[in-house]
Short mmCIF file of C-alpha atoms in Angstrom, two decimals:
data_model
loop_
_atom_site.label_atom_id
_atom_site.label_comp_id
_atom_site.label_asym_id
_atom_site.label_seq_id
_atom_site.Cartn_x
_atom_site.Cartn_y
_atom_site.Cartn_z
CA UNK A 188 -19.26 38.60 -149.67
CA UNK A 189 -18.30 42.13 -148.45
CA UNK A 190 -20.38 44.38 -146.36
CA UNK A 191 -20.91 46.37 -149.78
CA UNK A 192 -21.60 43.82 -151.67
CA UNK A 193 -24.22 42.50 -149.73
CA UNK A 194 -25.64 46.44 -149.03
CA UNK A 195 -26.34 46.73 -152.59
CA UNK A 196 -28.25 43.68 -153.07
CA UNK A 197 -30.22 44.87 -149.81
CA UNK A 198 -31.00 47.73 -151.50
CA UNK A 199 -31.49 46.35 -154.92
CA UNK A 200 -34.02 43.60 -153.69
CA UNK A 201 -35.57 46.54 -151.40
CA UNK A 202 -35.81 48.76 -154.57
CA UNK A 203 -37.49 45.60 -156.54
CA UNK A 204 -40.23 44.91 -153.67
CA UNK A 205 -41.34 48.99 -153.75
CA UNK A 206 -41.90 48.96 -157.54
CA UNK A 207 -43.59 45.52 -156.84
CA UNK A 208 -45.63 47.70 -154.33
CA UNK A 209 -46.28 50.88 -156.47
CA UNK A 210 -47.60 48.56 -159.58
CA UNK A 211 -49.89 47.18 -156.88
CA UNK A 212 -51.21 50.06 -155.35
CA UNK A 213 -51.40 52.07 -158.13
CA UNK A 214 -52.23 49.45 -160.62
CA UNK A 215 -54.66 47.02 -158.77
CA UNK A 216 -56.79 49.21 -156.18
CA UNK A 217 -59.77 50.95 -157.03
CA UNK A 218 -60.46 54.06 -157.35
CA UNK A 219 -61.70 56.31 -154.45
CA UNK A 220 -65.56 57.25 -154.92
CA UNK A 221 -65.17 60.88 -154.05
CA UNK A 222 -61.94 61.86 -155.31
CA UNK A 223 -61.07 59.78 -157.81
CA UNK A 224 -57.33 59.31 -159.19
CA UNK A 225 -56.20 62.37 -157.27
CA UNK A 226 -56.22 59.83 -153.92
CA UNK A 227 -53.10 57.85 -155.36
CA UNK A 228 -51.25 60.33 -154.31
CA UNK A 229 -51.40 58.75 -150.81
CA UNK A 230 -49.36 56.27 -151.84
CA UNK A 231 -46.42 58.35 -151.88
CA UNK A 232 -47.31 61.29 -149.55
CA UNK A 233 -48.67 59.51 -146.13
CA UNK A 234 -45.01 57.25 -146.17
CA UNK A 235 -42.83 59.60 -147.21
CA UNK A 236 -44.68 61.90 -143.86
CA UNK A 237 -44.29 58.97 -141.70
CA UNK A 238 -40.61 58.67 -143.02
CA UNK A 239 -40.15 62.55 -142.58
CA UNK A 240 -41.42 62.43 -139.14
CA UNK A 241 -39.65 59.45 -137.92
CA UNK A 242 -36.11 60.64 -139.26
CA UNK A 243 -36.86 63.73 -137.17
CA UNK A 244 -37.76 61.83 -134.27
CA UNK A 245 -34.36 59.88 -134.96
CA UNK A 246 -32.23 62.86 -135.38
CA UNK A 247 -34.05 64.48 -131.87
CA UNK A 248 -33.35 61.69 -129.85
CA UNK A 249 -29.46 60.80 -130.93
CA UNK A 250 -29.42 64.75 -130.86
CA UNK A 251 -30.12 64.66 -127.11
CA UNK A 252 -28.44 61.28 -126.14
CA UNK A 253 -24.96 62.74 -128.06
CA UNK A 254 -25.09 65.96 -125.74
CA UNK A 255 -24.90 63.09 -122.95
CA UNK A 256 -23.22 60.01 -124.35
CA UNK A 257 -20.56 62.21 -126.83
CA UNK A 258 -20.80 59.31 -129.18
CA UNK A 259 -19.38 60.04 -132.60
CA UNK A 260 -21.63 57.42 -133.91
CA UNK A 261 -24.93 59.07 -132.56
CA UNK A 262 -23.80 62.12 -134.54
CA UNK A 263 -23.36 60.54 -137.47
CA UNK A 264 -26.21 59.01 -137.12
CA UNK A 265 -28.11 62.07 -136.45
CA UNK A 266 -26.61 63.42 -139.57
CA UNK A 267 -27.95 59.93 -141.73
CA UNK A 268 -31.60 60.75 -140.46
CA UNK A 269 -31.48 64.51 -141.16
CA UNK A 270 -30.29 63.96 -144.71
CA UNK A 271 -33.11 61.04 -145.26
CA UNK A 272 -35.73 63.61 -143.75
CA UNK A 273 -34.71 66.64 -145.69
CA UNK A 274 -35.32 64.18 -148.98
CA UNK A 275 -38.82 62.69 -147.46
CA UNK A 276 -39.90 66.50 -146.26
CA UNK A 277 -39.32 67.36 -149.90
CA UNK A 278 -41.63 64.69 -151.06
CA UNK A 279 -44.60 65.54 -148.69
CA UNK A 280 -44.29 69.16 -149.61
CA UNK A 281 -44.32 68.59 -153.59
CA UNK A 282 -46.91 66.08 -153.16
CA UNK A 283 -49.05 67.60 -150.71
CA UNK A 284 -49.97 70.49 -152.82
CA UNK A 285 -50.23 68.06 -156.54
CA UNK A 286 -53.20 66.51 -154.15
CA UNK A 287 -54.47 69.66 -152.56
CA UNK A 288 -55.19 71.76 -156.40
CA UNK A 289 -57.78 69.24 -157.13
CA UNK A 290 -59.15 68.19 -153.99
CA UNK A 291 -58.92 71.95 -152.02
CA UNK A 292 -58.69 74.25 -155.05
CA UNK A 293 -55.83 75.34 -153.99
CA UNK A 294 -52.30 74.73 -153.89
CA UNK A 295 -51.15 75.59 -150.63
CA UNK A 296 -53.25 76.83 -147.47
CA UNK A 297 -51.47 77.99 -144.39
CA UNK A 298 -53.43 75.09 -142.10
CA UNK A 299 -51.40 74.49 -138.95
CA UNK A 300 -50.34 70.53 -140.09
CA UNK A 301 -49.03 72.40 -143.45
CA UNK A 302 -46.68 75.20 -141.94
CA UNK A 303 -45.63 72.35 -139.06
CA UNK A 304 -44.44 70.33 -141.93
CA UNK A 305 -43.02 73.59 -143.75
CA UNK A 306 -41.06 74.60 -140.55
CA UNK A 307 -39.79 71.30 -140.11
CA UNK A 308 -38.40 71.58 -143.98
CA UNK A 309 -36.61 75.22 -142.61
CA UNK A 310 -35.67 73.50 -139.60
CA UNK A 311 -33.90 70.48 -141.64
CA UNK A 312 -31.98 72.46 -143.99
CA UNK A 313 -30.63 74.78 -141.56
CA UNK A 314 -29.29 72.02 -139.87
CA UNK A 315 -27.30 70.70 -142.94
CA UNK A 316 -26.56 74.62 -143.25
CA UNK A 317 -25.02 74.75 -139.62
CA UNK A 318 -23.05 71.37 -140.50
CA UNK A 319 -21.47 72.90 -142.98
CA UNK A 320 -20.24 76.12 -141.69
CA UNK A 321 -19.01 74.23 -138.71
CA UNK A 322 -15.11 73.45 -139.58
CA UNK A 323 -14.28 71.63 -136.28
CA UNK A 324 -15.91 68.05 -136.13
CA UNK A 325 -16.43 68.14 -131.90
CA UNK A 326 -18.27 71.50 -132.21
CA UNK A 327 -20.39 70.50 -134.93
CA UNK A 328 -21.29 67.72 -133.11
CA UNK A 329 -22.52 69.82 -130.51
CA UNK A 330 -24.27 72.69 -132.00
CA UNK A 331 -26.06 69.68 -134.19
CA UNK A 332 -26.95 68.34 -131.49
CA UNK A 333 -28.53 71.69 -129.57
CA UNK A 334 -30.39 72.20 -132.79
CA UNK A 335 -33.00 69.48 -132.76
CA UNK A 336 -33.42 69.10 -129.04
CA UNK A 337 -34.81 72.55 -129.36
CA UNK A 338 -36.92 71.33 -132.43
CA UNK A 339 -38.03 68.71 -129.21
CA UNK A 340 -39.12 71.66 -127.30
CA UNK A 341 -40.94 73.47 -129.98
CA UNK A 342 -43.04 70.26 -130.83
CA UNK A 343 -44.41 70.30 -127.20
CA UNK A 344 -45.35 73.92 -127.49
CA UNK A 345 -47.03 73.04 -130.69
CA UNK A 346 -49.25 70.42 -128.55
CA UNK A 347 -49.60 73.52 -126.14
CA UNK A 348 -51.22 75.40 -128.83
CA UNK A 349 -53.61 72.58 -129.85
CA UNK A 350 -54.02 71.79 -125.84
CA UNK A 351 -55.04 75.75 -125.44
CA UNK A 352 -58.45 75.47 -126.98
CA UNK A 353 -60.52 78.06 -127.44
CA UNK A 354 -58.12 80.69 -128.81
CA UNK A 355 -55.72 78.61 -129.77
CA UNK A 356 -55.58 77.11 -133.89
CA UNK A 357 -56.52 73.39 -133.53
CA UNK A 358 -53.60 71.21 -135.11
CA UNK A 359 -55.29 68.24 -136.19
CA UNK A 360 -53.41 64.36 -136.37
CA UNK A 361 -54.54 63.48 -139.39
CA UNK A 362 -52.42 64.17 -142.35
CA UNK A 363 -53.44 66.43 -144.82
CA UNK A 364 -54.81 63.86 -147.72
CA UNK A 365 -56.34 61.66 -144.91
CA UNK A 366 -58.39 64.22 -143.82
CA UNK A 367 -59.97 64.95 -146.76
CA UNK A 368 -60.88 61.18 -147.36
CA UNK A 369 -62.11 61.05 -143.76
CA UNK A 370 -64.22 64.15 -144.43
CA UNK A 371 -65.37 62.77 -147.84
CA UNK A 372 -66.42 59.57 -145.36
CA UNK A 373 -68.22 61.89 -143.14
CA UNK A 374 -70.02 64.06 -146.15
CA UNK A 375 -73.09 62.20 -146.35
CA UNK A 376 -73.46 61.27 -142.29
CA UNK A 377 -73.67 64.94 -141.04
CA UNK A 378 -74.75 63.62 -137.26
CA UNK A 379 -71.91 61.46 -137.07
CA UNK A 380 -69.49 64.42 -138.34
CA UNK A 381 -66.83 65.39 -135.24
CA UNK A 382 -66.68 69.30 -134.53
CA UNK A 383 -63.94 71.30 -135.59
CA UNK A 384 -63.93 69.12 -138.95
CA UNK A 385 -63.73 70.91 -142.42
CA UNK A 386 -66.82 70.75 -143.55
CA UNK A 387 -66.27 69.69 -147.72
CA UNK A 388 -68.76 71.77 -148.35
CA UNK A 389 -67.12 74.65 -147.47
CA UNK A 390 -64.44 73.46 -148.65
CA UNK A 391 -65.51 73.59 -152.01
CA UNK A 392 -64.97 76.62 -154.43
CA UNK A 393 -67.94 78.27 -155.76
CA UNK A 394 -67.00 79.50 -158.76
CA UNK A 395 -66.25 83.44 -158.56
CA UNK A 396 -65.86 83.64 -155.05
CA UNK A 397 -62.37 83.41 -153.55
CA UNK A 398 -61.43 80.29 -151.87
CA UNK A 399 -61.60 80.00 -148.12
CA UNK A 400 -61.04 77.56 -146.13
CA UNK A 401 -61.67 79.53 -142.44
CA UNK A 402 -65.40 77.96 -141.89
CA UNK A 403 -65.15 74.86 -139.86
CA UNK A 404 -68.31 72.79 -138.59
CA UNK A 405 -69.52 72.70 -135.70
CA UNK B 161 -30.25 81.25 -106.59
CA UNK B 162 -28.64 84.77 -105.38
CA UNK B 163 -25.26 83.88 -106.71
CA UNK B 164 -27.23 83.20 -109.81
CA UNK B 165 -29.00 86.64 -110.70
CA UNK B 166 -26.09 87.96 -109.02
CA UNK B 167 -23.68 87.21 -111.53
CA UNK B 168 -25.87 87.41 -113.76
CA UNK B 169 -26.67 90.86 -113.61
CA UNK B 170 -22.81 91.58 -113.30
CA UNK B 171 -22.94 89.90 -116.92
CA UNK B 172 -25.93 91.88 -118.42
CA UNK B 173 -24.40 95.48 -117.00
CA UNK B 174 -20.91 95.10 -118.81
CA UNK B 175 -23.00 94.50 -121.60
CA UNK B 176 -25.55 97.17 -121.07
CA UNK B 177 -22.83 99.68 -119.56
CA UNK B 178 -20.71 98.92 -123.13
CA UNK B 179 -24.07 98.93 -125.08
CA UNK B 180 -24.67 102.81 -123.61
CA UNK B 181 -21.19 104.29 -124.31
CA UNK B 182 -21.00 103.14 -127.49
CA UNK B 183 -24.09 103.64 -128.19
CA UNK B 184 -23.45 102.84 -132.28
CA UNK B 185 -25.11 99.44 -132.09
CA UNK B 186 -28.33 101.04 -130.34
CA UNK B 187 -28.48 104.04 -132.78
CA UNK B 188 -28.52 101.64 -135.79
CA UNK B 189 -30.90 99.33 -134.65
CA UNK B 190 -33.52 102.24 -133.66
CA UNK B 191 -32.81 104.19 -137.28
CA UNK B 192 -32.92 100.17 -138.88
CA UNK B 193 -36.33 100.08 -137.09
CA UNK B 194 -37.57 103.65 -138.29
CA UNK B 195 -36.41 102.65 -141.75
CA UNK B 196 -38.43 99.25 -142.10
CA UNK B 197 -41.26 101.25 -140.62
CA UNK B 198 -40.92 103.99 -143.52
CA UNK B 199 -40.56 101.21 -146.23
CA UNK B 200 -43.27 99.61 -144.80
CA UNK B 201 -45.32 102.64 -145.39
CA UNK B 202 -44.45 102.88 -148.75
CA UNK B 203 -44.66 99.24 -149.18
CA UNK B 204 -48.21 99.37 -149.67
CA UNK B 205 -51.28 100.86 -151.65
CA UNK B 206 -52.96 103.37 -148.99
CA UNK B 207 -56.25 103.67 -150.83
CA UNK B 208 -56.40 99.68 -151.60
CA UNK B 209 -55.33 98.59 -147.45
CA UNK B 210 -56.03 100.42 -144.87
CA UNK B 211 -53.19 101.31 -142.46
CA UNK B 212 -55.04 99.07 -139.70
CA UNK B 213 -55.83 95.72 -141.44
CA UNK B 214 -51.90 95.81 -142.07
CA UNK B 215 -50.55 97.13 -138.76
CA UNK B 216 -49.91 93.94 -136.74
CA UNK B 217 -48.32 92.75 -139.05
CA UNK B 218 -45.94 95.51 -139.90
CA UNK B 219 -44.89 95.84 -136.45
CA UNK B 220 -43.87 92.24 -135.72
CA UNK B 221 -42.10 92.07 -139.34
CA UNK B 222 -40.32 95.28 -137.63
CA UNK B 223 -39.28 94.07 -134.02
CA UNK B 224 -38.76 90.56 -135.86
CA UNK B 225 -35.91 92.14 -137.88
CA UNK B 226 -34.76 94.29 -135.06
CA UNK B 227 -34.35 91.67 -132.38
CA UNK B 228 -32.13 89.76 -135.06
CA UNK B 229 -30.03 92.47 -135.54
CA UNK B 230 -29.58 93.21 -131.39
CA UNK B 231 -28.67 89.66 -131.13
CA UNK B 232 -26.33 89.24 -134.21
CA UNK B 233 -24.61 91.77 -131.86
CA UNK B 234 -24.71 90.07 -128.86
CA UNK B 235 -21.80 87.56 -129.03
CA UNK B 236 -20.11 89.16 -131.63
CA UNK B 237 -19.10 91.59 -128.96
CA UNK B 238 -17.51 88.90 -127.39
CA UNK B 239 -15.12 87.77 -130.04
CA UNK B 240 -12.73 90.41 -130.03
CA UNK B 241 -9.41 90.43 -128.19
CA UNK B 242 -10.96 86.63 -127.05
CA UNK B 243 -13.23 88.34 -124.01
CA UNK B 244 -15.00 85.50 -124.64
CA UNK B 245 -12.68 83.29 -123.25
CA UNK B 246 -12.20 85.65 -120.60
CA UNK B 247 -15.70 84.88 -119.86
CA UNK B 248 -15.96 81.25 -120.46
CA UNK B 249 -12.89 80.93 -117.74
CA UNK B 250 -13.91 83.39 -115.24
CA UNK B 251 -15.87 81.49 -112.18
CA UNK B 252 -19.30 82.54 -113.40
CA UNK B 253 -21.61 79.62 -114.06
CA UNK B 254 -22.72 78.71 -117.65
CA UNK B 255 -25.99 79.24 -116.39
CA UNK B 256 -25.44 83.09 -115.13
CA UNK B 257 -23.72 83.39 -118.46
CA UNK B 258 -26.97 83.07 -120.28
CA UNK B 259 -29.22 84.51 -118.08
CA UNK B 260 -26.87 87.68 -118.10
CA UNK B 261 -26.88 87.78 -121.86
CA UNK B 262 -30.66 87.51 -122.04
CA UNK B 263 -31.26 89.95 -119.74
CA UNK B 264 -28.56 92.63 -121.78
CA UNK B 265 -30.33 91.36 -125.02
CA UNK B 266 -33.62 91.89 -123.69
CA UNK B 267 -32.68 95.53 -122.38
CA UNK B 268 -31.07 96.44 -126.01
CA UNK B 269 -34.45 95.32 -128.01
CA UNK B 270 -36.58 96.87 -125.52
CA UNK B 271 -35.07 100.02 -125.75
CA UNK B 272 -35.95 99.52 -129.35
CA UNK B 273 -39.05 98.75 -129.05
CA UNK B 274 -39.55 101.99 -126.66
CA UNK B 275 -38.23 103.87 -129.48
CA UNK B 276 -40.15 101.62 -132.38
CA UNK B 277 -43.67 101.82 -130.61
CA UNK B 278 -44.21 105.50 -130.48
CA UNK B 279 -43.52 105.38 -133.92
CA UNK B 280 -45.55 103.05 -135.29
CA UNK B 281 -48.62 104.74 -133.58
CA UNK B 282 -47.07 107.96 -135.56
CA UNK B 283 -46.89 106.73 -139.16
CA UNK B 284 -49.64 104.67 -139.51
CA UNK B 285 -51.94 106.13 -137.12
CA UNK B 286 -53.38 103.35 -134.81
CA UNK B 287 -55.22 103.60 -131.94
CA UNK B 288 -53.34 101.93 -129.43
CA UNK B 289 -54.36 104.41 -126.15
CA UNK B 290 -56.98 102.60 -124.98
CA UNK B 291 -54.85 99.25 -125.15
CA UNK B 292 -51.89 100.43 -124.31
CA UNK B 293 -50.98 98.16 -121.14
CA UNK B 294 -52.13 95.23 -122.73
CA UNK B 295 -49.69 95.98 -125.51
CA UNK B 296 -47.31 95.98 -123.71
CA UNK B 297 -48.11 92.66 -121.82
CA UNK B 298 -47.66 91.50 -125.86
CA UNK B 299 -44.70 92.82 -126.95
CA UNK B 300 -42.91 91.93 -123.40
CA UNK B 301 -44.05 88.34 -123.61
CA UNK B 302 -43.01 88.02 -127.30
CA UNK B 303 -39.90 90.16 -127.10
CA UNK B 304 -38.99 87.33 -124.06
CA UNK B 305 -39.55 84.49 -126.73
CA UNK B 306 -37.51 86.01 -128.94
CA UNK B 307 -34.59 86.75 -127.05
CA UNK B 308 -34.56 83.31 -125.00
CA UNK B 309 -34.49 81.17 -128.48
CA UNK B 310 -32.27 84.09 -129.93
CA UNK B 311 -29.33 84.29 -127.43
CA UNK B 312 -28.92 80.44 -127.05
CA UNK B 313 -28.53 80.40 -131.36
CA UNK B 314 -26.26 83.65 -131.11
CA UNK B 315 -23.87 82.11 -128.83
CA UNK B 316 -23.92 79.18 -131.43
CA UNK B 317 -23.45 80.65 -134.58
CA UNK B 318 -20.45 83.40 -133.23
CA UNK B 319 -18.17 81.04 -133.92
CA UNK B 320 -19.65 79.34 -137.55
CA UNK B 321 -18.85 80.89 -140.75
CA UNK B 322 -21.64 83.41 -142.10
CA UNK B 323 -22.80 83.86 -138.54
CA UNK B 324 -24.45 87.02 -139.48
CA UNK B 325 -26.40 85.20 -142.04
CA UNK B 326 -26.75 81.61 -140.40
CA UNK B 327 -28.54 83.33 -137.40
CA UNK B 328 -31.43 84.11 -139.21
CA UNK B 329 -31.59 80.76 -141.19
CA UNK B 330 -31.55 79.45 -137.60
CA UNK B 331 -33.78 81.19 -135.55
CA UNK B 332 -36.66 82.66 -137.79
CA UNK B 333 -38.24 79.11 -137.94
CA UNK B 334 -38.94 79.31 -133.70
CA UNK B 335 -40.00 82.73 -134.33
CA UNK B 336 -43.18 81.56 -136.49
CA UNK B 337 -45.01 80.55 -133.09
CA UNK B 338 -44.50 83.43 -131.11
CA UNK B 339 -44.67 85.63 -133.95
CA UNK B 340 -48.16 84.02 -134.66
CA UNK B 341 -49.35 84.61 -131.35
CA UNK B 342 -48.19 87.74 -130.81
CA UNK B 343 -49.73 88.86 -134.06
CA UNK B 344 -53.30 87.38 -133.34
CA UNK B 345 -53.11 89.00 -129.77
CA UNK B 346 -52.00 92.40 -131.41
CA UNK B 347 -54.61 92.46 -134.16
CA UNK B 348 -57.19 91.75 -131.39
CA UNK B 349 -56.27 94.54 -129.16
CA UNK B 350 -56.22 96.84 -131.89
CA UNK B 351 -59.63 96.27 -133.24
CA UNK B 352 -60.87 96.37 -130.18
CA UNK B 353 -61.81 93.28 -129.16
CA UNK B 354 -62.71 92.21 -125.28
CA UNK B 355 -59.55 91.21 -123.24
CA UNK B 356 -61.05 87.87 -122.53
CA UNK B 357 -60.22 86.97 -126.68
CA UNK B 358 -56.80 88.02 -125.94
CA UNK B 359 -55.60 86.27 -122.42
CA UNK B 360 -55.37 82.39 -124.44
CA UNK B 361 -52.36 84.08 -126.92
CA UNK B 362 -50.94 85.62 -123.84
CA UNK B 363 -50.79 82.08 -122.32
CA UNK B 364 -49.68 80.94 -124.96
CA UNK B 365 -47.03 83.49 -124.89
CA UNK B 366 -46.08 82.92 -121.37
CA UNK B 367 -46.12 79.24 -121.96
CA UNK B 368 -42.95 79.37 -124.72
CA UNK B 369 -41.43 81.94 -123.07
CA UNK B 370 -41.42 79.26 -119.82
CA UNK B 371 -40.30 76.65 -121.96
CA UNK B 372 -37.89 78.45 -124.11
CA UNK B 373 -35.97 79.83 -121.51
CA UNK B 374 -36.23 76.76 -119.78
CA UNK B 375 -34.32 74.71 -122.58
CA UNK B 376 -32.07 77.67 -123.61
CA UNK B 377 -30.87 77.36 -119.84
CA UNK B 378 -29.78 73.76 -120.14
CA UNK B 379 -28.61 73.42 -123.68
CA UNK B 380 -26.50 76.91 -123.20
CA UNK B 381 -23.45 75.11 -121.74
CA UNK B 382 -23.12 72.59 -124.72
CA UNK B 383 -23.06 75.73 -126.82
CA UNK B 384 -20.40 77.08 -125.40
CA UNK B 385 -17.82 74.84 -124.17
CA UNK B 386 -14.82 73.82 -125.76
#
């Protein structure tokens, strides 16, 4: 059996097992108590972020290891990852908002998870936009390569940002659609609610007011 | 460490000395930045916003757009009659190379700014006596972030197709944080808020400009060598 023979039935067994897994989850699990189908939409979203952030990872780290190893493979490789997160980033930011309308009221807010996730989008395709205006191979190697291990360094001053406190916006680790189940957890239990957490409540539009979404609890 | 600043100041006076003479590149960016300033004026509904909810904003969209056009210039310079080359194999250190290029970049946008600031306060009429030095504490800080992220993608994109295009694809996405914090820190000082509400976006500030031009310094000679 050739190496392409036995790829596609990877792949075609792989593709099997996730429908096996979407009929499941969508299918066979019950429906959240607070917000109802709209939650289903994890299924999708929360891997395709994971996927999104671990193809970035990927591309980072052969990014900075090609700049030392000049590897042709690590480029490659690099380039792989960026093309699978660029798909993935697409998916979180289509299905982040289908979930946000009826959970937030709103389709997009600029929360700092949301524009990290945004940037990283930017970031992605103008790295497949550098790629391509790059004719010589060795030099697109290398300016691919300068690209994300700057990405690296802007990550840690995101983590700055959250570190900085008081004036600083607080980036919270749970994804966007987690963190509304975890505050829909929290609704009733008020004591037990962590500070800096969106309060649902104000969360909620009141009909004829505009939607905000500044007030955190405290 | 001498040799260093040395040779890079060397760098950053050819380009500064050529900026002056010329002076063509300077006068455009300083009319481009009186001209976004105008549109920005009529960009808006005077009775509906007033000229101070919008004027942070409006000046970082307008030192944004000028520091991308100083540093679209920067390397560009470079290319003709190969001076670049010239550069790359005279015995100056990668590392002066950058430094030197910052520090001409930083002197062309802050001329700009000079020019820029005064005018600002002009058309739309902010107060910005009182806060003046901590202003400028802002706009040096940011104008830093800028140009450290800025000269390390300029020296990148010289030599890509569309570089005059591919520079902004590139950098405006590492723009968004110091932008951000420049902006909070801006619309602070201009409403008159205490200074104590301001120092955490200057430390913020501080803290990418450390880190920027940090990185910039060691990825610059991948960027450049053949």
């Amino acid at each position: 059996m050739s190496l392409a023979q036995k790829g596609r039935r990877v792949v075609l067994a792989g593709l099997v097992l996730l429908g096996g897994v979407y009929v499941r989850a969508l299918a066979f699990t019950p429906v959240e108590r607070f917000q109802g189908p709209a939650q289903k939409i994890f299924y999708l979203h929360v891997p395709a972020a994971v996927t999104t952030e671990l193809a970035v990872i990927l591309v980072g780290l052969a990014g900075v290891f090609f700049l030392f190893l000049k590897d042709p493979r690590l480029d490659r490789f690099a380039e792989a990852s960026a093309e699978v997160g660029t798909v993935f980033a697409a998916i979180v930011l289509t299905t982040g908002p289908i979930w946000g309308k009826p959970i937030w009221g709103t389709w997009w807010t600029w929360d700092a998870r949301l524009t990290s996730t945004l940037f990283l989008f930017f970031l992605l395709i103008g790295y497949h936009v550098l790629r391509s205006a790059v004719t010589d191979a060795g030099l697109r190697a290398r300016y691919a390569a300068v690209l994300p291990a700057h990405r690296a360094a802007t990550r840690q001053a995101r983590r700055a940002s959250r570190d900085a406190g008081d004036a600083a916006p607080v980036v919270r680790r749970v994804p966007g659609p987690l963190r509304g189940l975890r505050d829909a957890a929290l609704r009733d239990r008020p004591a037990a609610r962590p500070s800096g957490v969106p309060c649902l409540r104000a969360l909620r539009r009141t009909p004829g007011t505009s939607w905000r979404r500044t007030s955190w609890c405290r | 460490m001498r040799e260093l600043l040395g040779q890079a100041w060397t760098v950053a006076r050819k380009d500064l000395v050529l900026e002056f003479r010329t002076r063509t590149a300077l006068l455009s960016a300083v009319v481009f930045t009186a001209l976004v300033l105008t549109v920005f004026n009529f960009g808006r509904d005077p009775t509906a916003v007033a000229a101070i909810d919008l004027a942070p904003s409006i000046l970082w969209v307008t030192f944004t757009f000028a520091a991308m056009l100083a540093l679209n210039r920067a390397f560009q310079l470079e290319l003709e009659n190969g001076a670049l080359e010239g550069l790359l194999v005279s015995p100056l250190s990668r590392h002066s190379l950058y430094l030197g290029k910052l520090l001409a970049n930083l002197g062309f946008v802050g001329v700009v700014e000079a020019v820029g600031l005064p005018l600002f306060v002009l058309f739309f009429n902010v107060p910005v006596a009182p806060v003046l030095l901590p202003l400028i504490a802002v706009i040096a800080l940011a104008t830093v972030g800028f140009v450290s992220v800025g000269t390390l993608f300029s020296a990148m994109v010289v030599r890509t197709r569309f570089a005059e295009l591919m520079l902004p694809v590139l950098l405006l996405p590492f723009l968004l944080l110091p932008l951000t914090y420049a902006v909070q820190a801006t619309a602070r000082l201009l409403a008159g808020r205490p200074l104590s509400e301001v120092s955490g976006w200057l430390k913020l500030l501080a803290a990418y400009d450390l880190v920027f031009v940090a990185v910039a310094l060691l990825l610059f000679p991948h960027t450049v060598d053949e």
